[in-house]
Coordinates of C-alpha atoms and ligand atoms in Angstrom, one line a residue:
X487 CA 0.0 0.0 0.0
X488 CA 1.3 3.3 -0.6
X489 CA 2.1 6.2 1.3
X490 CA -0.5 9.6 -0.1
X491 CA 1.7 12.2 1.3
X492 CA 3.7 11.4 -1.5
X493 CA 1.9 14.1 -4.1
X494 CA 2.5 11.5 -7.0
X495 CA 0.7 8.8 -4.8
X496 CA -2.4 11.2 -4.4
X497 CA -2.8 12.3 -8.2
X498 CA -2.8 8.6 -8.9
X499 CA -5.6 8.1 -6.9
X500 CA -7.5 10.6 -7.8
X501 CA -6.6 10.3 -11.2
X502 CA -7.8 6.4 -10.5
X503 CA -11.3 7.3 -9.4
X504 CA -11.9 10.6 -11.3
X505 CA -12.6 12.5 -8.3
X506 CA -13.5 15.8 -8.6
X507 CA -12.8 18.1 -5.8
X508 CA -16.1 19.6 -4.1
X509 CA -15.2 23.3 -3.3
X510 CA -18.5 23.3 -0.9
X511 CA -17.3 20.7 1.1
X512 CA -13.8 22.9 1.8
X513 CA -11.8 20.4 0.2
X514 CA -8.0 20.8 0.1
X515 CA -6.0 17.6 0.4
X516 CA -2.7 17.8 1.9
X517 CA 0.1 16.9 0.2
X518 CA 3.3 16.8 2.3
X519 CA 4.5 14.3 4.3
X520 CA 5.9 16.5 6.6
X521 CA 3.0 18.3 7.7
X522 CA 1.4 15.0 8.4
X523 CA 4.2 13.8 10.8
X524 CA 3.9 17.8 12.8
X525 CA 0.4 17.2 13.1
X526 CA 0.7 13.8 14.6
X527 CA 3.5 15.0 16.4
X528 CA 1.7 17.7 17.9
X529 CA -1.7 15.1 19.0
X530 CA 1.0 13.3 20.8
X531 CA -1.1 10.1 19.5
X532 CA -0.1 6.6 21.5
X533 CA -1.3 3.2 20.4
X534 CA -4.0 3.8 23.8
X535 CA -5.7 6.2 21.9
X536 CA -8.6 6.4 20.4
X537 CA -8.9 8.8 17.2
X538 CA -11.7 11.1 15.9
X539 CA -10.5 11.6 12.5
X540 CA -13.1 14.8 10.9
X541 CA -13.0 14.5 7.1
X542 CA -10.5 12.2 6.3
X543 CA -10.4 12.9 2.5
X544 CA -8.4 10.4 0.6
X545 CA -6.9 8.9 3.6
X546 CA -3.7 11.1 3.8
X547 CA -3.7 11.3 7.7
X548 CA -6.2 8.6 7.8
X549 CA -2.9 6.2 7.1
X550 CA -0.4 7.3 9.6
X551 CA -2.9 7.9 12.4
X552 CA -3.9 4.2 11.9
X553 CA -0.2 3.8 12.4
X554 CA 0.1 5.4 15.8
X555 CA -3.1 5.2 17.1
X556 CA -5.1 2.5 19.1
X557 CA -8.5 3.1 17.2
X558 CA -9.6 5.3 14.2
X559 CA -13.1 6.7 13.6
X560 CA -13.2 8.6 10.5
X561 CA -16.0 10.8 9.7
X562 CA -16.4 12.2 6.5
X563 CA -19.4 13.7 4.3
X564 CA -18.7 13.3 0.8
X565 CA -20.1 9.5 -0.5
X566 CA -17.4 9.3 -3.2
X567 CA -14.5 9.1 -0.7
X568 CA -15.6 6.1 1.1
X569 CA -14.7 3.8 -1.4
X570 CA -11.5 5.2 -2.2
X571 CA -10.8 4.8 1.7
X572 CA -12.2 1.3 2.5
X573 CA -11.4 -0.5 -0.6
X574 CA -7.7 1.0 -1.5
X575 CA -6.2 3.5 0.2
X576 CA -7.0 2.7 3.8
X577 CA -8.5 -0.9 2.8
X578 CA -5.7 -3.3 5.2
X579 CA -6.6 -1.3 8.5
X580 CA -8.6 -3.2 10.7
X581 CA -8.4 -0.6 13.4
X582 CA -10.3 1.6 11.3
X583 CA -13.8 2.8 11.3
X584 CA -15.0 5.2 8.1
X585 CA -18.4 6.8 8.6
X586 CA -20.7 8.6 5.6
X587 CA -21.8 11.4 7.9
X588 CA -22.2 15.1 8.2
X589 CA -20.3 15.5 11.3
X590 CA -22.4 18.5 12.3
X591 CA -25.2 15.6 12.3
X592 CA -23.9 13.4 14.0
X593 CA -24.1 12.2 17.7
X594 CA -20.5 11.8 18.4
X595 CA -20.6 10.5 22.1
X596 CA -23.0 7.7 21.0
X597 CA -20.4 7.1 17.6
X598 CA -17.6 6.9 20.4
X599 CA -19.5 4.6 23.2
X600 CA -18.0 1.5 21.7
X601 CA -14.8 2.5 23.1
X602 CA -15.5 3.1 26.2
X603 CA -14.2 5.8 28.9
X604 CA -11.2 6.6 27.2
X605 CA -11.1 10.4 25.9
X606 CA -10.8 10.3 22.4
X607 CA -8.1 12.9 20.5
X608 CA -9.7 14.7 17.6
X609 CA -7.6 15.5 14.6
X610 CA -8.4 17.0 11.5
X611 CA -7.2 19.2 8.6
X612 CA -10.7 20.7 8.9
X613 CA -13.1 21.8 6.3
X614 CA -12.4 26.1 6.7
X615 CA -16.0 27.0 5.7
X616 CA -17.2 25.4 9.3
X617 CA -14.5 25.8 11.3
X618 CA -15.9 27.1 14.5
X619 CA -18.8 25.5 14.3
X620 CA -17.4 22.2 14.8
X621 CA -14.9 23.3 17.1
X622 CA -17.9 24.8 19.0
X623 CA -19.9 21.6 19.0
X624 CA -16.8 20.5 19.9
X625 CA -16.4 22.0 22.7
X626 CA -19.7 23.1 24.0
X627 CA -21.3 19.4 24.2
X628 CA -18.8 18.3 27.3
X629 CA -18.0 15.1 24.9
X630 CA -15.5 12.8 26.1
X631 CA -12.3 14.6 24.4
X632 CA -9.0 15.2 26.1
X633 CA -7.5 16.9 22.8
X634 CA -8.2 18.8 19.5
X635 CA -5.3 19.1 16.6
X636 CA -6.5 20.4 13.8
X637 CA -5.6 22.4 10.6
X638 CA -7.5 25.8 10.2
X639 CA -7.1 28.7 8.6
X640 CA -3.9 30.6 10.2
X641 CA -5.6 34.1 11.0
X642 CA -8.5 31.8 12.5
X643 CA -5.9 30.1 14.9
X644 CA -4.5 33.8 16.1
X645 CA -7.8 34.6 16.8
X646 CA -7.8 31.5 19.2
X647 CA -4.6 31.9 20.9
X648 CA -4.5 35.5 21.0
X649 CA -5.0 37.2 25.0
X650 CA -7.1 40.8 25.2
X651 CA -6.1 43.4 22.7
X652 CA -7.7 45.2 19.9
X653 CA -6.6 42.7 16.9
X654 CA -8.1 38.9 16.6
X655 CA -9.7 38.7 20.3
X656 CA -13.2 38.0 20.5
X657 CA -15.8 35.4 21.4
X658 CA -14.0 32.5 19.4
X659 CA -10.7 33.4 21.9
X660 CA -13.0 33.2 25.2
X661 CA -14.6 30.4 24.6
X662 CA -11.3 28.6 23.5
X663 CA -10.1 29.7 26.7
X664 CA -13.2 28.6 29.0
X665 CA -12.8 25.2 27.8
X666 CA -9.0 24.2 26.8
X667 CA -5.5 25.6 26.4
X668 CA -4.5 26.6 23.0
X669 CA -1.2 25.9 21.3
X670 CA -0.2 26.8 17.6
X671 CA 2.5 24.4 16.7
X672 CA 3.0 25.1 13.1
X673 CA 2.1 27.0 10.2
X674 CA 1.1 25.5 6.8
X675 CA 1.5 27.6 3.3
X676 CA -0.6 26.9 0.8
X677 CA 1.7 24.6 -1.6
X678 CA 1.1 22.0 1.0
X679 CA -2.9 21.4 0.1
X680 CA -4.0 20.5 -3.4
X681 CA -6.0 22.5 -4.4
X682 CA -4.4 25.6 -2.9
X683 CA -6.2 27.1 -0.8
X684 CA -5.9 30.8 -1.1
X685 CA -5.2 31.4 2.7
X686 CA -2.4 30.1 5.2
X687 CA -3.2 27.8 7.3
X688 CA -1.8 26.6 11.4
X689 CA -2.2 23.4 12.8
X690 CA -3.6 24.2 16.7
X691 CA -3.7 22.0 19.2
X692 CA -6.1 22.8 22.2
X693 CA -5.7 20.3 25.0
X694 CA -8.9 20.1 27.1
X695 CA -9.5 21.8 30.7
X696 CA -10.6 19.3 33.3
X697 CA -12.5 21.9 34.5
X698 CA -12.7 25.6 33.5
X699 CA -10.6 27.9 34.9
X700 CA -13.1 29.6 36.2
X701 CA -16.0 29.6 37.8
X702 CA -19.6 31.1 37.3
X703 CA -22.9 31.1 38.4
X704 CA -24.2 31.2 35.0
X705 CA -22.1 29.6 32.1
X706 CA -24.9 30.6 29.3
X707 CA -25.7 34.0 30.8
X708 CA -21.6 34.2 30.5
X709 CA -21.4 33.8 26.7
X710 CA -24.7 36.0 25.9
X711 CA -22.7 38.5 27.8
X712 CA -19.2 37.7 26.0
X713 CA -21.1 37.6 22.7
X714 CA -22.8 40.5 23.0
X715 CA -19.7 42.4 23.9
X716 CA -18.4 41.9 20.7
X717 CA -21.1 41.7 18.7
X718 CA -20.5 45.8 17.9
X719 CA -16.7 45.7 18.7
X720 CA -16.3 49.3 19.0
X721 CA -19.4 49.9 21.4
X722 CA -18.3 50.1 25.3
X723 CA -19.7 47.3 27.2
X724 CA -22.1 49.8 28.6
X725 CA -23.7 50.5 25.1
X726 CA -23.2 46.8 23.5
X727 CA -24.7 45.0 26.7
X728 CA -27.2 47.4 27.9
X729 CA -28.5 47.4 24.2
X730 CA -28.1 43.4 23.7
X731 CA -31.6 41.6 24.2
X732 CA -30.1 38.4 25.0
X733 CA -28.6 39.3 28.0
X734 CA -31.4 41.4 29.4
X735 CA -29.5 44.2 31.1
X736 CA -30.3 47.8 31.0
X737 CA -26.7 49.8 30.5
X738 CA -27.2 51.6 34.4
X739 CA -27.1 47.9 35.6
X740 CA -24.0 47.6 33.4
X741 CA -22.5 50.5 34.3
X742 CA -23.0 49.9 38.5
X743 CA -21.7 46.6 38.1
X744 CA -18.4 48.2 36.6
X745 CA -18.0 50.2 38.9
X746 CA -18.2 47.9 41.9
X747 CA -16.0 46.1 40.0
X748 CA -13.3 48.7 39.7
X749 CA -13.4 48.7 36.1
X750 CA -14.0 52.2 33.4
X751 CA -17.3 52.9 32.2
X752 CA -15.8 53.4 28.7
X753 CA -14.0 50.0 28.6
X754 CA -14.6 47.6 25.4
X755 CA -14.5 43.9 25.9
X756 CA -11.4 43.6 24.0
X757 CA -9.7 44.9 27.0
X758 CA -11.4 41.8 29.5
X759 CA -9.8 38.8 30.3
X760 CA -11.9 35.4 30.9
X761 CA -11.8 35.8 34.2
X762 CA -13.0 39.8 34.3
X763 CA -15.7 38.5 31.8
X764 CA -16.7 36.1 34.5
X765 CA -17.0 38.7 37.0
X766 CA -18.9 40.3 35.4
X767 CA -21.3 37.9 34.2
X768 CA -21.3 37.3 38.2
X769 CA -21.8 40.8 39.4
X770 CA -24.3 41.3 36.5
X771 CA -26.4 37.9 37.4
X772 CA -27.2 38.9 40.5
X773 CA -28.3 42.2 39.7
X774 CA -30.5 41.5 37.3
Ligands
LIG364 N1 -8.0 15.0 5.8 C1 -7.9 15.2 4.4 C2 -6.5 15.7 4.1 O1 -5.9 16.3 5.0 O2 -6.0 15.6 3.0 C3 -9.0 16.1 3.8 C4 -9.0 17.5 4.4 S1 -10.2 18.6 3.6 C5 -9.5 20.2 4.1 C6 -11.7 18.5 4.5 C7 -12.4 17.2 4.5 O3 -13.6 17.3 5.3 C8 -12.9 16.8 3.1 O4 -12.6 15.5 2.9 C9 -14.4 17.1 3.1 O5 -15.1 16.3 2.2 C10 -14.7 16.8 4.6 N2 -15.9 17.5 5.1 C11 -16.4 18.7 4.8 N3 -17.5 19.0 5.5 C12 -17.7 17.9 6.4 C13 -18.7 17.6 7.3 N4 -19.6 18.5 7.6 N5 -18.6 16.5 8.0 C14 -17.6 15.6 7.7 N6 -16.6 15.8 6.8 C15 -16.7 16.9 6.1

């Protein structure tokens, strides 16, 4: 069986098949071997682990993840790929699993009940169009993950990693936060994907809290309040909460909660940390 990060290997089968690339299901193949090995590198995968695989394509990753890891569940949404992965290029691994789904669809703790406890490690050159939605479902279902490794578009991974400042931060770097530590461990140019996607691209690993690092009374009335605050980036909190209906705060309850908690009535919520947001959400809750 041969190796697809060898680009040859992958026009060959593509080439076999006559696949056509679908640009609606964000598809961009990788193509270098050496950006495979980072990315498994950087999931730290062990033969005890248990891998969610999110669009596995042709199988590029799909083979050396097999490789290293315990289990492989492979979830992918295009029909005309499965074949290609269980009857050539993936067709001798029986720790393998491929799965016709839209992974947006699909029930992903019942898909991984079969293998027990043990927190699974997602990795994936993801799909760009739906990025943060699946790293929010993700995230925000509690499912039995202990890491994500996946391949996004670069300015998409700053805005993850990045801390409170005017550029990148925003809801997608809070919530990050809440629920896992982000890492960027490399980044990807374009002549690495076929196509070429006209973007750069990071592989990000975010390994999962146990808990959150902090604590609130309300974790839904937190991210109302976090996305309302940058809903209208260059509002004040005052202005973008007071006048957000999903948080149900007038702007003097805003503003008195500021100020008992020490901070400006002009401030933006580019300026708050996760924990200040969590104050606030705090202070806020209970005056409401
Ligand atoms: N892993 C392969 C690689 O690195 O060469 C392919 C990566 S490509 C960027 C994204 C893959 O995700 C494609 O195979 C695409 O068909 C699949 N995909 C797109 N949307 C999906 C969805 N909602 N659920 C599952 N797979 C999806």
């Amino acid at each position: 069986m041969a190796y697809l990060s060898d680009p040859k290997e992958t026009i060959a089968v593509l080439q076999r098949y006559h696949f056509n690339f679908q640009k609606k299901f964000g598809q961009n193949f990788l193509i270098d071997g050496h950006v495979v090995d980072k990315i498994i590198a950087a999931a730290e995968i062990t033969k005890d682990d248990v891998v969610l695989e999110i669009g596995p394509g042709i199988g590029t990753m799909t083979q050396r993840l097999c490789e290293e890891a315990g289990n492989v569940v492979a979830v992918e949404i295009d029909r005309n790929l499965i074949p290609i992965l269980t009857a050539d290029t993936c067709k001798d691994y029986t720790n393998l699993k491929v799965v016709n789904a839209d992974i947006m669809k699909t029930d992903i703790r019942e898909l991984l009940a079969e293998y027990g406890e043990r927190p699974v490690k997602v990795v994936a050159n993801l799909p760009y169009y739906i990025t943060t939605p699946i790293l929010m479902k993700l995230l925000e279902e509690r499912l039995p993950v202990a890491s994500i490794t996946v391949m996004v578009q670069k300015e998409v991974a700053e805005r993850m990693e990045t801390g409170p400042g005017p550029k990148d931060y925003g809801a997608l770097s809070l919530a990050v936060r809440y629920y896992a530590e982000p890492y960027i461990a490399a980044n990807v140019p374009p002549n690495c994907f076929m196509p070429r996607p006209n973007v750069g691209s990071a592989v990000i690993r975010l390994t999962l809290h146990e808990k959150p690092p902090v604590v609130v009374k309300d974790e839904r009335f937190l991210f109302a309040l976090i996305r309302a605050s940058f809903n209208q980036r260059r509002k004040t909190l005052v202005n973008g909460i007071g006048n957000a209906p999903e948080t149900g705060c007038t702007k003097e309850q805003v503003a008195e909660a500021l100020t008992r908690l020490g901070m400006s009535l002009t401030i933006r919520g580019e300026a708050l940390t996760l924990m200040e947001f969590a104050a606030l959400a705090d202070e806020l809750g209970t005056a409401k």
